Short mmCIF file of C-alpha atoms in Angstrom, two decimals:
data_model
loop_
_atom_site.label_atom_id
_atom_site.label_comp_id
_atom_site.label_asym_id
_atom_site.label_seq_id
_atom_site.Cartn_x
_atom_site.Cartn_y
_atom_site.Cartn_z
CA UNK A 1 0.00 0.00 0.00
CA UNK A 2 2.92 2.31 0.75
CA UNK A 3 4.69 1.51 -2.29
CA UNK A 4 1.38 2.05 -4.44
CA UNK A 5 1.11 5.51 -2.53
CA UNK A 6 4.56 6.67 -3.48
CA UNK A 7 4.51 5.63 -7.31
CA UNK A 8 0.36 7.98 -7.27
CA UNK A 9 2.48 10.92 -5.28
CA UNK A 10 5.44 10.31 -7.91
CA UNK A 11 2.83 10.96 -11.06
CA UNK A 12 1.47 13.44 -9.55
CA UNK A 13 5.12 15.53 -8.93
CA UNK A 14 6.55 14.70 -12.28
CA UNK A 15 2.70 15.41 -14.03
CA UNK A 16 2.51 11.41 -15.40
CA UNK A 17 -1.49 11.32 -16.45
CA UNK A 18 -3.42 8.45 -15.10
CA UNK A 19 -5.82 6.96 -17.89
CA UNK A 20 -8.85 9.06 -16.19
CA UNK A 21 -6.35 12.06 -17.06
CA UNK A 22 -5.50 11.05 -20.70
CA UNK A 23 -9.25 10.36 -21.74
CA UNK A 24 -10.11 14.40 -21.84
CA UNK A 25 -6.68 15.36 -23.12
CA UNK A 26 -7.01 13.07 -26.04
CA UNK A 27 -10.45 14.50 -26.62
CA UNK A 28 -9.14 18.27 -26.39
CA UNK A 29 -6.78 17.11 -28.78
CA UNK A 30 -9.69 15.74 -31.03
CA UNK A 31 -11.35 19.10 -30.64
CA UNK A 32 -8.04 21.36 -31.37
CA UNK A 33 -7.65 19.28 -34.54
CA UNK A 34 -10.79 20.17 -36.00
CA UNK A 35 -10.78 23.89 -34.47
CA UNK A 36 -7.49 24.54 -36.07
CA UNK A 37 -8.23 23.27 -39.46
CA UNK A 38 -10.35 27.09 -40.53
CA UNK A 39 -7.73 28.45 -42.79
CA UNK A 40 -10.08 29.77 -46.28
CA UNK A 41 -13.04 30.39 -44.63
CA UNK A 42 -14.69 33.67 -43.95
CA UNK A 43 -15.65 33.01 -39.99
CA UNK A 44 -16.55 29.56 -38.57
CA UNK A 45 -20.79 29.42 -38.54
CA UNK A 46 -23.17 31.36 -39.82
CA UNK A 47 -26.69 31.26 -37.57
CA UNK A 48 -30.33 31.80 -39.27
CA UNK A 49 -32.66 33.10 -37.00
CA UNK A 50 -34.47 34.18 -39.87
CA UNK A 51 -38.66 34.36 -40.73
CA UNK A 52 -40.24 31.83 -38.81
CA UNK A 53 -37.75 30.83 -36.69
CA UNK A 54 -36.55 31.68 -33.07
CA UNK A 55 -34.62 35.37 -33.44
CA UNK A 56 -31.66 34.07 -31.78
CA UNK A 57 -28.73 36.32 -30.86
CA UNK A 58 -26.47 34.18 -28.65
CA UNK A 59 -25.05 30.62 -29.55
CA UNK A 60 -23.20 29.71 -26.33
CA UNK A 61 -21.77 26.84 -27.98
CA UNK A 62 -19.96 28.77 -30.72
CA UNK A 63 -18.30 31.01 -27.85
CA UNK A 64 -17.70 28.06 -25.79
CA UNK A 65 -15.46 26.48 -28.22
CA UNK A 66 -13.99 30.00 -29.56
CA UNK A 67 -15.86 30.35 -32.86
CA UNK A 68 -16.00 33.49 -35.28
CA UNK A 69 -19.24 33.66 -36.25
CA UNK A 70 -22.37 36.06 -37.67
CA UNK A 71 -25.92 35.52 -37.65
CA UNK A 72 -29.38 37.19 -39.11
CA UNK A 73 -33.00 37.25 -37.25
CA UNK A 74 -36.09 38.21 -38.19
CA UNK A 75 -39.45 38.14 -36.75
CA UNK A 76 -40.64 35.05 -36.01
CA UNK A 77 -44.83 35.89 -36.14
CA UNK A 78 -46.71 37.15 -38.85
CA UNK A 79 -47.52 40.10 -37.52
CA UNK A 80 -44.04 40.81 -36.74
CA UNK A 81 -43.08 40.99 -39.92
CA UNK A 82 -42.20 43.77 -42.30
CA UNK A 83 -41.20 44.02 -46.28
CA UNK A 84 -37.38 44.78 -44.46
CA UNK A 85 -37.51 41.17 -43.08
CA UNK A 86 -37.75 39.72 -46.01
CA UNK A 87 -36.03 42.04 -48.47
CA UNK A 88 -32.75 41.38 -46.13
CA UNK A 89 -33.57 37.78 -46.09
CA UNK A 90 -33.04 37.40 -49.70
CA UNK A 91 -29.85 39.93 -49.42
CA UNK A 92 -28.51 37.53 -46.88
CA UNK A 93 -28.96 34.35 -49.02
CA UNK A 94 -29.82 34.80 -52.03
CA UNK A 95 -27.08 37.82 -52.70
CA UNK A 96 -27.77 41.55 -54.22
CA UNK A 97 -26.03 43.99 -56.58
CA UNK A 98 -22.87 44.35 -53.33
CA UNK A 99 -22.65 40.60 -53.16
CA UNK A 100 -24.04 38.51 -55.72
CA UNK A 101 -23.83 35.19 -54.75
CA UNK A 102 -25.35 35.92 -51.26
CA UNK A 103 -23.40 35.38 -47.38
CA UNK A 104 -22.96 31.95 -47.48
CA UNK A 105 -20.84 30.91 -50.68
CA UNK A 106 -18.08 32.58 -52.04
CA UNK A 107 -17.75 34.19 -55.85
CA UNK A 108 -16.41 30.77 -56.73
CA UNK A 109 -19.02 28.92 -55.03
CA UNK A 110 -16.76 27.39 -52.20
CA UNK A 111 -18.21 27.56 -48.55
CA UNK A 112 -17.69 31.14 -47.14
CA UNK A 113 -18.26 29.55 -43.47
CA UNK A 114 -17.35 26.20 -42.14
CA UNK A 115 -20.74 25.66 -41.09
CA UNK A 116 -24.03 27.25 -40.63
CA UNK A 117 -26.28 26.59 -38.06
CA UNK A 118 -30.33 26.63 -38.30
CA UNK A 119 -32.63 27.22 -35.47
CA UNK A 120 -36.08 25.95 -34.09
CA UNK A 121 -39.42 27.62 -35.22
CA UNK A 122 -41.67 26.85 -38.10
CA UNK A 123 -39.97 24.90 -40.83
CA UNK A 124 -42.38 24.97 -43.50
CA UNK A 125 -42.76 28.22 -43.07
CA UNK A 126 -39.32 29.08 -43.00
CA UNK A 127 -38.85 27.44 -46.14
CA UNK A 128 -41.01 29.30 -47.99
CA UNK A 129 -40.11 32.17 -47.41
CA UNK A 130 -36.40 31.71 -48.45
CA UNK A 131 -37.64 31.49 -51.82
CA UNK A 132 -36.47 28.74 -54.38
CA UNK A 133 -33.37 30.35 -55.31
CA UNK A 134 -32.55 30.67 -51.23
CA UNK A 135 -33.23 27.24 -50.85
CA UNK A 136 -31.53 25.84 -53.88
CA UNK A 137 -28.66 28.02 -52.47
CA UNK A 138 -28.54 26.12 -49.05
CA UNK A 139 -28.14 23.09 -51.13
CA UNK A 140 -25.10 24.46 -53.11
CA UNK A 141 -23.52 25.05 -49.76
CA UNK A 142 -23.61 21.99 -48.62
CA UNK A 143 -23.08 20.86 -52.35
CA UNK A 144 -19.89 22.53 -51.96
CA UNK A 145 -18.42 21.07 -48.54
CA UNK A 146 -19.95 23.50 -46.18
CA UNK A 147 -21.32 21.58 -42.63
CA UNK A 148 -24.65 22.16 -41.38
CA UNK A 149 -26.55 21.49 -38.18
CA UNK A 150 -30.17 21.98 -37.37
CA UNK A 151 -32.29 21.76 -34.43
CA UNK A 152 -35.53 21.02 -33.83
CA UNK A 153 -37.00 23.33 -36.93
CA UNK A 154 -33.67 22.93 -38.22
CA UNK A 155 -33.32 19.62 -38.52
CA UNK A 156 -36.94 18.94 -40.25
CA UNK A 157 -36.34 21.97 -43.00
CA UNK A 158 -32.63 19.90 -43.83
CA UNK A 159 -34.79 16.94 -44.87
CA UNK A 160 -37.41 15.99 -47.28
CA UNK A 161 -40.22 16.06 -45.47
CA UNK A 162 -42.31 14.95 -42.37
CA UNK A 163 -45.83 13.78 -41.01
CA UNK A 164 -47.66 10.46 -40.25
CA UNK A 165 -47.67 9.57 -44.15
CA UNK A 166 -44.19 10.92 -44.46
CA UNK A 167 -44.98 13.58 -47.15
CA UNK A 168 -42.44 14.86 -49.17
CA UNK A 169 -42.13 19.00 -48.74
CA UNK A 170 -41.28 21.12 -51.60
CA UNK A 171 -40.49 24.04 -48.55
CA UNK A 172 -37.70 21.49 -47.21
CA UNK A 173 -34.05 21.72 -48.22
CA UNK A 174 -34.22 17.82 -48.88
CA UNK A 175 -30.24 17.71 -47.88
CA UNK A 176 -31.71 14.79 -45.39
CA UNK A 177 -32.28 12.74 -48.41
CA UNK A 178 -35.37 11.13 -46.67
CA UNK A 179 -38.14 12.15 -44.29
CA UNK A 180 -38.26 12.66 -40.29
CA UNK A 181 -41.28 11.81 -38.14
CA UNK A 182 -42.78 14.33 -35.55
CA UNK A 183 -42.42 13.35 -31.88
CA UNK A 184 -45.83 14.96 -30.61
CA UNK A 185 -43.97 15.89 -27.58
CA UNK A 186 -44.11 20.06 -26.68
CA UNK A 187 -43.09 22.17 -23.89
CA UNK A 188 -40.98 18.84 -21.81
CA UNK A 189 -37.89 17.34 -21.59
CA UNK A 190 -35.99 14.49 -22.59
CA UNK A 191 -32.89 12.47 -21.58
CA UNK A 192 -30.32 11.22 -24.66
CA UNK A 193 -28.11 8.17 -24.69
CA UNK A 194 -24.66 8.64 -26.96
CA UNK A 195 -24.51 5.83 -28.83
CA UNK A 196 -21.87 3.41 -28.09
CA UNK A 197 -19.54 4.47 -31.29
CA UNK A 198 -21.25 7.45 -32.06
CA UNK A 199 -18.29 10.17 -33.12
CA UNK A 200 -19.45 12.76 -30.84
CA UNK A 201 -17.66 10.99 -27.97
CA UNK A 202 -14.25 11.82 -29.73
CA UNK A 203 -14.77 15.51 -28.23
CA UNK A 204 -16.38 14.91 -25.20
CA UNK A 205 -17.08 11.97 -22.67
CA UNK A 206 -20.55 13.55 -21.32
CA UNK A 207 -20.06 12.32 -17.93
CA UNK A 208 -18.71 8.74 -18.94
CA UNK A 209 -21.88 7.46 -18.75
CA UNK A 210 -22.73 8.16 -22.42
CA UNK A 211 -26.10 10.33 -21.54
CA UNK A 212 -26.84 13.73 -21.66
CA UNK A 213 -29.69 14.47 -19.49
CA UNK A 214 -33.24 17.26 -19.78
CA UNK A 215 -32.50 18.42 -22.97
CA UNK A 216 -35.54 20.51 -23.99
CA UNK A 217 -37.70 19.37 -26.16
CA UNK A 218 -40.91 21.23 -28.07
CA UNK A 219 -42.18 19.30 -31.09
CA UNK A 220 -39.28 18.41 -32.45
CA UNK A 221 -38.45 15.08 -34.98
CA UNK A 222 -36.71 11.62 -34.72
CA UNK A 223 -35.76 9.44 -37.50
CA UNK A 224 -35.54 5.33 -37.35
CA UNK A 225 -32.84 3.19 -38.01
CA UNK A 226 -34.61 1.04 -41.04
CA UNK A 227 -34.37 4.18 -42.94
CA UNK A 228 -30.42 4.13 -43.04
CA UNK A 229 -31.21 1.46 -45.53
CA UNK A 230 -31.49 2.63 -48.62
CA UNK A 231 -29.98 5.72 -48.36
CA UNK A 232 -25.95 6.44 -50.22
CA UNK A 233 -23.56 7.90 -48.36
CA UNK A 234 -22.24 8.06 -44.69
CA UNK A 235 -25.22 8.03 -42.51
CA UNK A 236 -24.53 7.73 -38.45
CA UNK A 237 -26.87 7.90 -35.47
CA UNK A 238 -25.29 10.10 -32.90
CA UNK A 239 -28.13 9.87 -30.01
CA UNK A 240 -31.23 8.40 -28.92
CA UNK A 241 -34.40 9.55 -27.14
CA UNK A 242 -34.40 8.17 -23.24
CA UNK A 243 -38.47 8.95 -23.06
CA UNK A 244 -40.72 6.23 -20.82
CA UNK A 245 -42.90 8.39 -18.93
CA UNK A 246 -45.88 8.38 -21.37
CA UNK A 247 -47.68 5.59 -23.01
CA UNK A 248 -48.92 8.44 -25.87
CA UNK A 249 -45.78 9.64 -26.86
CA UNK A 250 -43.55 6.24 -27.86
CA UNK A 251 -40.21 7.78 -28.77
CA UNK A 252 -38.03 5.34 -26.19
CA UNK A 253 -34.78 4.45 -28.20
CA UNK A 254 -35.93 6.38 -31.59
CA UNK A 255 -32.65 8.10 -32.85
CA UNK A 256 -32.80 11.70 -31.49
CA UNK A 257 -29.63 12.64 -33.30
CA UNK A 258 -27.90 12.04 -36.83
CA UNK A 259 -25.70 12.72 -39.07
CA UNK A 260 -25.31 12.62 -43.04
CA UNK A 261 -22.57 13.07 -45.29
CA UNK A 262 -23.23 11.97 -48.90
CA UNK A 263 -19.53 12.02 -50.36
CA UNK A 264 -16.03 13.01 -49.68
CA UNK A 265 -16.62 16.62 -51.29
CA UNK A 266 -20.31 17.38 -49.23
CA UNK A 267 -20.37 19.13 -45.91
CA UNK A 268 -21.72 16.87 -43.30
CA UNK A 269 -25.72 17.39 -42.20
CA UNK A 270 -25.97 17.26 -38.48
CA UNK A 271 -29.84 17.09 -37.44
CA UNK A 272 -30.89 16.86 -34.13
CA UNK A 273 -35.17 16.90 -32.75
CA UNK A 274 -34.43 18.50 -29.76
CA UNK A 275 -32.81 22.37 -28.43
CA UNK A 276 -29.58 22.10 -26.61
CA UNK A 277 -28.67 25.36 -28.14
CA UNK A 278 -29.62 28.06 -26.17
CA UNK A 279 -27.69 26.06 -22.90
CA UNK A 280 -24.59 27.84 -21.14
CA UNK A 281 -23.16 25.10 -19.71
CA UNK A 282 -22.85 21.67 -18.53
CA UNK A 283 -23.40 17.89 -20.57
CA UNK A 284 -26.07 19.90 -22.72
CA UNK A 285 -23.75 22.64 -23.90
CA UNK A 286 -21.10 20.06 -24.52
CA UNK A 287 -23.54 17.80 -26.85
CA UNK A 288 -24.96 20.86 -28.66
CA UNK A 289 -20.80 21.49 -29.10
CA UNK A 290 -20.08 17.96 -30.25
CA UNK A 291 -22.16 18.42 -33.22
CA UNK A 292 -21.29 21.17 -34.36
CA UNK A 293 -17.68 20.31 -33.91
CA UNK A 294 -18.69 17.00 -36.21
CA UNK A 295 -19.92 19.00 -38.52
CA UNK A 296 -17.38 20.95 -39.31
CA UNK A 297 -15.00 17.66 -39.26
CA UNK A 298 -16.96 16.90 -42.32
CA UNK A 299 -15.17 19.76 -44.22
CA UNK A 300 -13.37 18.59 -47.30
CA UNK A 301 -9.73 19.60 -48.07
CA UNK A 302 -9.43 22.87 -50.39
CA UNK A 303 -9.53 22.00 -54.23
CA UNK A 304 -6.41 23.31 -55.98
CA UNK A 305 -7.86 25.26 -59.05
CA UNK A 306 -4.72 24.31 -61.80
CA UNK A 307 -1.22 24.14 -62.58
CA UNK A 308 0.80 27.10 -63.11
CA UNK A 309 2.84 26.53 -66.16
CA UNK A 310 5.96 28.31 -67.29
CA UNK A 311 5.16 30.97 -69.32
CA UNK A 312 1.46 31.27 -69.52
CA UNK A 313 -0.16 33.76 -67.39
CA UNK A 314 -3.42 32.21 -65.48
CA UNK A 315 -6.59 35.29 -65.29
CA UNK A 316 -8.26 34.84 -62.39
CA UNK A 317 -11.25 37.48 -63.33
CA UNK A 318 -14.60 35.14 -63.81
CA UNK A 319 -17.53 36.13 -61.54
CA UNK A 320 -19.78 34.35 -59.97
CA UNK A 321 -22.40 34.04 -62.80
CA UNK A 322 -19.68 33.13 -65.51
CA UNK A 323 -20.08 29.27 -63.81
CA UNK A 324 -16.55 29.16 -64.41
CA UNK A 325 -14.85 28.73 -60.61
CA UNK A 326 -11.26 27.32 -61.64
CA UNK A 327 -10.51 31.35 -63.29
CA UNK A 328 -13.17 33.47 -60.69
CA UNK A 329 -12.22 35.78 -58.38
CA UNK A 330 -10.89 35.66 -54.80
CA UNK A 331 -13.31 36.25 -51.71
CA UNK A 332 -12.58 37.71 -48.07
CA UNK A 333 -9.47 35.82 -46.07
CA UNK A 334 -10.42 33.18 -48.99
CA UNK A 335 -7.19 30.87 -50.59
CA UNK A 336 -7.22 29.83 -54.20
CA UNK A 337 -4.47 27.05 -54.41
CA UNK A 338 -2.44 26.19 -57.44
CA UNK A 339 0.01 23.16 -58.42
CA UNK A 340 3.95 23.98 -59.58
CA UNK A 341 6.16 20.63 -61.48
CA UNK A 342 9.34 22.22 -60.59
CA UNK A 343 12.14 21.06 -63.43
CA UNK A 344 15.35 19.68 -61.99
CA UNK A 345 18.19 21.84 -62.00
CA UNK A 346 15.75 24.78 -61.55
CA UNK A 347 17.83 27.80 -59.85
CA UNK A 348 15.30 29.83 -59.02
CA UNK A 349 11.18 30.08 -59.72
CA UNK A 350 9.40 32.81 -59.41
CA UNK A 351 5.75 33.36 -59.00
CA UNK A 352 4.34 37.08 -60.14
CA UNK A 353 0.75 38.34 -58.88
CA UNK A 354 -0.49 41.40 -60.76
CA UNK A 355 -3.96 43.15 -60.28
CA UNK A 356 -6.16 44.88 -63.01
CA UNK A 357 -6.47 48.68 -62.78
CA UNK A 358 -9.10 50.15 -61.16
CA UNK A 359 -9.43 46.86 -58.46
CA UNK A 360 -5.55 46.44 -57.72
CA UNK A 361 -6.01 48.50 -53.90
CA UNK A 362 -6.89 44.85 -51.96
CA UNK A 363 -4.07 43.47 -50.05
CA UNK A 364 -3.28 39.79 -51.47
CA UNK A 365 -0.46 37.30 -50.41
CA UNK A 366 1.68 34.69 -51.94
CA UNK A 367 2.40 31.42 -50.40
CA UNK A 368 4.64 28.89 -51.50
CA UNK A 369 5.76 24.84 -50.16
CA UNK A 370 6.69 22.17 -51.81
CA UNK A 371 4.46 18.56 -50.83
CA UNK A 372 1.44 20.66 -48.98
CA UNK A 373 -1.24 22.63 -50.02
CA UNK A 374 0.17 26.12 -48.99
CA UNK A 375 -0.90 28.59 -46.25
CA UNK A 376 0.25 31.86 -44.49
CA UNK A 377 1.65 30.29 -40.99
CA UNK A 378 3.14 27.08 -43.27
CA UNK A 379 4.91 28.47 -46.40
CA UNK A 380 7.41 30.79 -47.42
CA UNK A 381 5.36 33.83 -48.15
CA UNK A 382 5.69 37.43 -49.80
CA UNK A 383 4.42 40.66 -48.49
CA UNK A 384 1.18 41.22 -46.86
CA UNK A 385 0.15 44.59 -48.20
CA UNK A 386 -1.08 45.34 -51.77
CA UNK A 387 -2.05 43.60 -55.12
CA UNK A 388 1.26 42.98 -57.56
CA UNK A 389 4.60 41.49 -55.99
CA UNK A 390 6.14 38.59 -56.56
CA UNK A 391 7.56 35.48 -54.36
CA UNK A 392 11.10 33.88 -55.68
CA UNK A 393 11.93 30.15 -54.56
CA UNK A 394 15.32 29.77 -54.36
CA UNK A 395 17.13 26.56 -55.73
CA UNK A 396 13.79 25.01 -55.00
CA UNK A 397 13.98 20.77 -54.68
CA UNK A 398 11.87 19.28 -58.19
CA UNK A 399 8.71 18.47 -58.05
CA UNK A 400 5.11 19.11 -56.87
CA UNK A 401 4.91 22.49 -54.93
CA UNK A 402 1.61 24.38 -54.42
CA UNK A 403 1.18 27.89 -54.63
CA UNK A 404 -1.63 29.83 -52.70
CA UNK A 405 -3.48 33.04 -53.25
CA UNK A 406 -4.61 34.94 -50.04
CA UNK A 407 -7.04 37.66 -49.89
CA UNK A 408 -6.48 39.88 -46.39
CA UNK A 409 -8.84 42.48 -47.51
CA UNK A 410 -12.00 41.65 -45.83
CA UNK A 411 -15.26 43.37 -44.53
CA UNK A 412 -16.09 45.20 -41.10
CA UNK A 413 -18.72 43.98 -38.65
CA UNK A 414 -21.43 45.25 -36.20
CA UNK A 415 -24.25 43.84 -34.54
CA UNK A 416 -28.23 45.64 -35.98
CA UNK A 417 -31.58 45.32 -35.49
CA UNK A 418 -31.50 42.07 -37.89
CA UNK A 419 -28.26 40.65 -37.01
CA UNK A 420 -24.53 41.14 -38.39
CA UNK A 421 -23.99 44.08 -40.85
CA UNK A 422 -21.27 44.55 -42.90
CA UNK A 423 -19.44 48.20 -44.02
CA UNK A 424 -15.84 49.01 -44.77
CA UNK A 425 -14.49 46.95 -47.95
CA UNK A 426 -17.51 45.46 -48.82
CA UNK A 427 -16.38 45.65 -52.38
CA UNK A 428 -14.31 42.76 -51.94
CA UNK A 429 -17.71 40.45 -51.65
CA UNK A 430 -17.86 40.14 -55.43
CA UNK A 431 -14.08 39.06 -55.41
CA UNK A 432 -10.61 40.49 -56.20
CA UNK A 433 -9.54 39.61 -59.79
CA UNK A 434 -5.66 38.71 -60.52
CA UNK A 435 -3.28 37.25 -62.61
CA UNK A 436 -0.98 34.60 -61.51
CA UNK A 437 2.60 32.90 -63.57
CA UNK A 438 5.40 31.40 -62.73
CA UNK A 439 8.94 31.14 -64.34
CA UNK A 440 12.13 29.38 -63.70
CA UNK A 441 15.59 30.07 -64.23
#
C-alpha cells in the first residue's frame, strides 16, 4: 500500500497522467484538430434566426469552443413581420447587386463559413419564405463542402419532409435525403443516450456514462434506423431519445440525433429533434458542441484550381455568374491554391501576382511549399500589403509544390436590429480579380 502511494504521489510531482487524465486530453486534442483546421473560410458558422424561426442572438456553444461567427433574425410571427424582413432575407442568401452570390458561398461557389447553423421555429414556413433560389442556395452550400446542423425546426427543414404519411415538402431543403417523423412531444424534456460508437464521444465523454440528461424538447423530430437502408452515403446515429414516462408519446430508443454526409466533397448534415442550443453550460452545452464540432469535421480539403505553367499567365477574373470557378475571383481571407512541377536543375522560380487597374487596392499574399497545399503560418510567403509582388523560390527541390493566393482584404462587422452588418471593404464580396505565372531560371 505504501509503495502504491509513493509511485500515485510520484505521477502526480513529475505530471505522469493516469488513464482518467488522458481520456479528456485526447479529446481536447480531437477538438483542437478540428478547431485549427479554418484556414479559407470567412468566420466559422453562420446562424439563421431568420422568418419563422426563433430570433436568436447568442449561440453559447460557438463562444464556448472560440468560434468566429455572424448571424441574421427576423421576426418570427406574422404580424411581426415587415417588407425589411424579407427584403434582407433574400440579401442575406440569395445575394444583391454588393454581393451577388449571397453570405454563405463565395464568388467561386466554395463555402464562405465552415458551417451554418439553423434554429427551431416553423420549418415549412421558413422554407417558404427563403424562396427557391434561397433554398436551392442552401443546397449548393452543402453541395460545396460546407457543414450544417439543425435543431428542432432545423433539422426537419434539412430533410425531405415529415408527417404520419411521411410527405415529401417542396419548402424542405431535402439535404436529409429522406423524411423525419414528428415526436408529438411540446413544452418537456428528454434524456439522450450517446450511442456506443457514435463520433461525438471523440470531443467529449458527457459524464462517462454516455447520456446527456433534460435536454428541452418542443415538437421536435426523430428518424428510425430502417431508414439508413437505402440511403448512399455516410449516414450515423449520434443519439437516442431516453423517453418512458408516457404511453402516448412512444419515442423510447428512436434516434434523437444524426448525421449525413453523402460524399467526400459534401459538408456533413448534423440534425438533431431537440434544443440544446440556447444552454450555457454543462453535458447539454457540450452535446450541442459535439455536433457542431462534427460537422465541421466533415469539411473537405481545399480544391487546388490548376497548374501554373511556365510561361502562360493564369486570369483569375470570372464572376460568380460566368459558372466558371477554376478562373473566378478571390473572396474575403479566402485561398485559391495552385500546383507547380518544378524542373530539376531549376535555380530559381518565381511566382508574379499582378492586379487589373481600377481593383488592384486589396491586399493579397503569396504562399509557396513544396508537398502541402500552402498557407500563411506554413509556407514561405511574400508581403502582406497590396495587389502585384512577386515570391522567388530559391534553388527550390523538383517536383510538386503548391502555390496559394490569399485575400487579407475583408469586410467590417457590427451587430443591428437584424443581425450582423457589414461596411468598410464590402467591395471585396464580389471578389478580387488577378493574374498569376510562374517562371524558372
Amino acid at each position: 500500500m505504501k509503495k502504491l502511494l509513493f509511485i500515485l504521489s510520484l505521477a502526480a510531482l513529475v505530471g505522469i497522467a493516469s488513464p482518467v487524465d488522458a481520456a479528456p486530453r485526447g479529446k481536447a486534442k480531437a477538438r483542437a484538430e478540428v478547431l485549427k483546421r479554418n484556414q479559407g473560410y470567412y468566420k466559422d458558422v453562420f446562424m439563421d434566426g431568420g422568418i419563422f424561426l426563433t430570433s436568436r442572438t447568442t449561440l453559447p456553444a460557438a463562444d464556448f469552443l472560440g468560434l468566429q461567427w455572424e448571424f441574421f433574425i427576423a421576426g418570427r410571427k406574422k404580424k411581426e413581420l415587415t417588407k425589411v424582413d424579407t427584403l434582407l432575407q433574400i440579401k442575406t442568401f440569395c445575394g444583391c447587386e454588393e454581393d451577388t452570390n449571397g453570405k454563405l458561398l463565395y464568388p467561386d461557389g466554395a463555402p464562405r463559413y465552415r458551417m451554418i447553423y439553423v434554429n427551431g421555429g416553423r420549418a415549412g414556413s421558413h422554407g417558404r419564405s427563403m424562396t427557391p433560389e434561397g433554398k436551392a442556395q442552401m443546397r449548393r452550400y452543402v453541395a460545396a463542402g460546407g457543414g450544417y446542423v439543425g435543431t428542432c425546426a432545423g433539422a426537419y427543414i434539412a430533410s425531405s419532409g415529415s408527417g404520419k404519411k411521411l410527405r415529401f415538402a417542396k419548402e424542405y431543403y431535402g439535404m436529409w435525403p429522406y423524411c423525419v417523423y414528428g415526436t408529438r412531444l411540446s413544452k418537456s424534456k428528454t434524456d439522450m443516450s450517446v450511442e456506443r460508437k457514435s463520433p461525438l464521444l471523440r470531443y467529449f465523454d458527457f459524464g462517462g456514462d454516455k447520456r446527456v440528461n433534460d435536454v428541452f424538447h418542443n415538437g421536435g423530430c426523430y428518424t428510425k434506423d430502417e431508414d439508413f437502408k437505402a440511403i448512399p452515403g455516410v449516414i450515423e446515429p449520434l443519439t437516442r431519445y431516453i423517453f418512458t414516462n408516457t404511453k402516448k408519446v412512444k419515442i423510447d430508443g428512436q434516434i434523437s440525433a444524426w448525421a449525413y454526409k453523402k460524399d467526400k466533397q459534401t459538408g456533413r448534415v448534423v440534425s438533431c429533434g431537440s434544443h440544446p442550443e440556447g444552454v450555457k453550460e454543462g453535458e447539454r452545452l457540450e452535446y450541442m458542441a459535439s455536433m457542431m464540432l462534427y460537422a465541421m469535421d466533415g469539411n473537405p480539403a481545399p480544391k487546388v484550381k490548376g497548374e501554373l505553367k511556365a510561361g502562360e499567365v493564369r486570369e483569375m477574373n470570372k464572376r460568380t455568374e460566368d459558372k466558371n470557378p477554376d478562373y473566378t475571383r478571390i473572396g474575403d481571407k479566402q485561398y485559391h491554391h495552385f500546383e507547380l512541377q518544378v524542373p530539376k536543375k531549376c535555380q530559381r522560380a518565381i511566382v508574379t501576382l499582378e492586379g487589373y487597374e481600377g481593383e488592384n487596392n486589396f491586399d493579397l499574399v503569396l504562399c509557396a511549399k513544396r508537398g502541402e497545399l500552402a498557407f500563411t503560418d506554413n509556407a514561405q510567403k511574400s508581403g502582406d500589403n497590396g495587389t502585384n509582388k512577386q515570391l522567388t523560390i530559391e534553388k527550390p527541390k523538383a517536383g510538386k509544390w503548391y502555390v496559394s493566393v490569399h485575400c487579407k482584404t475583408t469586410v467590417e462587422t457590427k451587430v443591428g436590429k437584424y443581425g450582423t452588418e457589414y461596411s468598410g471593404r464590402t467591395d471585396v464580396l464580389n471578389g478580387v480579380p488577378y493574374k498569376i505565372s510562374v517562371k524558372y531560371e
